[in-house]
Amino acid sequence: MPIEIRPVPVPSELGIPEAAEFEAAAETAALVEESVWGHRKFAWDAHELLPRYRDDAYQGLAAYAAWDGDRCVGRVECDWERGSDAETVDFVLGVLPDARRRGVGSALLDAARAHAAGLGRSVFTAMSDVPAAALDAPGARLEARDGSGSIPASDAGAAFAVHHGFRLAQLERLSGLTVSGRAAEFAAASAEHEAAATAYRLVSWIDHAPDELLDELAVAHAAMSTDPPSGEATFDLEHWDAARVRAVEEQTIAGRRTSLVTAAVDDDGRVAGFTALMLSAESTSAFQWDTIVLEPHRGHRLGMRMKLANLVLLGRTAPERTDVYTWNADENEHMLAINVALGFTVRGLSALWQLGPTRVDGAAAGSADTGARTGS
C-alpha cells in the first residue's frame, strides 16, 4: 500500500472522532523523540499542541502526516512568524524508525516546502538531535562556523538534512540539571546573591505577569528573537506587545503547562531581563525557556540572580520535578558559563539546519537561553 501524505486537521477539542488524526500525529512525533533520546520528555502531547494550533494569530502552524493504511508513520510541522517582514518557515520532521528509507521523510519535506511556497517563504530551518552517547560515533564530523562542538556526519538526521541540501547553520548544546535534593542549596545561593545586590529588584510570578510589566516584557520578548547568537541561521524578528504576552500565557495554560518567571526590574520600572521555566503537566522535568538580559543592563550578574531565584520558585512550587533541561547556542559562552556554574551537564547537541540564503551579518551580539526551538 502506498504512503499517503495529507494535512493534519485541527479539531475543536480532543477525544472526539474528528481529533483522531491530530492525536495520532502527536503520538507519532513523541515516538520519534523516544527513538532518539530513549524517552519522550521533550515531546509535546496533543493537549499541549492543540492550543498552539487553534490560536495562530502571531505564529502560524500547520502539519502534514504520512499514513501507511490507518497507521501514522511520520509527521512534519510547519511553524512561521506572521509578521510582514518574516521570511522563514521552521520544519519539525520525524519518521518512525521502521518506516524509514522508504521515501517517507522526503515526501513529508516536499509537502512542507510546498506549504512554505504557498506562504511566499523560501528560507527553511529544521533541527536534528544527537544524544551525548552518540556524539563520538566514528567517521567524518560536521562543524558549525561558530562554537567548538561537532556531530557525526553519519547521524541519521544529519545525513537526511545534507542529502536534501540543508547546511549546518548552528549547533545548540542541550544541557540538563538535576534539581532533586538541591532546594536548600539554591535558596542559600540566591540569598547570598540578593544580599550582595545593589541594584535591580527581582519580581517572580506563576503563569500571569503583573499588568504593570506587560509592555516592558514585550520589549524583552522581542529581543529574544534577535539577541541570542544565531550562527549562520536566519531568524525572523518577532513582534511583541502586551496583548501577545497575555495570549501566550493563556495558550500555555490551555495546554496544561505552568510557567514560572522571574524578571529583573530597575528603579524606573523597566524590565532589564527575565527567565522562564516551563512545566508540562505529565512530566517530572522542567524546561528552561527564554532567559535574557537586555544589553543596557548587562554586567550586573542578573542572569545568575534570576536563574537562582526561579530555581527557588521551582522548588517551592513543584518539588516533585527532578531535572531542568535547556538549549543554548554552542558559542554562547556567557550563558553556558552560568549554566555550568549551576551544575548543568551536556546531554546532547541539536543541529540547526538551513536551506536558503545565509544571513550576511553573522551572529547576533547578545547572550540568552533560547529554549526548545523544536517545540519539544
Short mmCIF file of C-alpha atoms in Angstrom, two decimals, residues 193-194 200 202 262-264 272-276 288 290-294 297-311 334-335 337-339 342 344 367-369:
data_model
loop_
_atom_site.label_atom_id
_atom_site.label_comp_id
_atom_site.label_asym_id
_atom_site.label_seq_id
_atom_site.Cartn_x
_atom_site.Cartn_y
_atom_site.Cartn_z
CA HIS A 193 23.40 36.96 45.63
CA GLU A 194 20.48 39.10 46.76
CA TYR A 200 17.54 45.88 40.39
CA LEU A 202 13.54 40.65 41.28
CA THR A 262 11.46 35.83 37.35
CA ALA A 263 12.26 39.28 36.00
CA ALA A 264 14.81 41.90 37.00
CA ALA A 272 16.09 44.52 32.48
CA GLY A 273 15.69 40.83 31.78
CA PHE A 274 13.69 37.72 32.60
CA THR A 275 13.96 33.96 32.79
CA ALA A 276 11.20 31.37 32.46
CA GLN A 288 14.39 26.33 30.84
CA ASP A 290 13.76 32.05 27.50
CA THR A 291 16.43 33.83 29.52
CA ILE A 292 17.66 37.25 28.51
CA VAL A 293 19.33 40.32 29.99
CA LEU A 294 18.86 43.36 27.76
CA HIS A 297 21.63 46.17 31.85
CA ARG A 298 24.39 43.60 31.38
CA GLY A 299 27.34 43.27 33.72
CA HIS A 300 25.35 43.05 36.97
CA ARG A 301 25.12 39.24 37.24
CA LEU A 302 21.39 39.45 36.61
CA GLY A 303 21.39 36.19 34.66
CA MET A 304 22.62 34.19 37.67
CA ARG A 305 20.36 36.08 40.09
CA MET A 306 17.24 35.48 38.02
CA LYS A 307 18.00 31.82 37.38
CA LEU A 308 18.69 31.08 41.04
CA ALA A 309 15.50 32.84 42.13
CA ASN A 310 13.50 30.88 39.58
CA LEU A 311 15.03 27.59 40.74
CA HIS A 334 28.38 33.67 28.78
CA MET A 335 25.09 31.83 29.27
CA ALA A 337 29.17 29.57 31.89
CA ILE A 338 26.19 30.43 34.11
CA ASN A 339 24.61 27.06 33.41
CA LEU A 342 24.70 25.96 38.36
CA PHE A 344 24.17 21.75 34.13
CA SER A 367 23.56 36.22 25.16
CA ALA A 368 20.44 34.28 26.02
CA ASP A 369 18.80 30.95 26.61
#
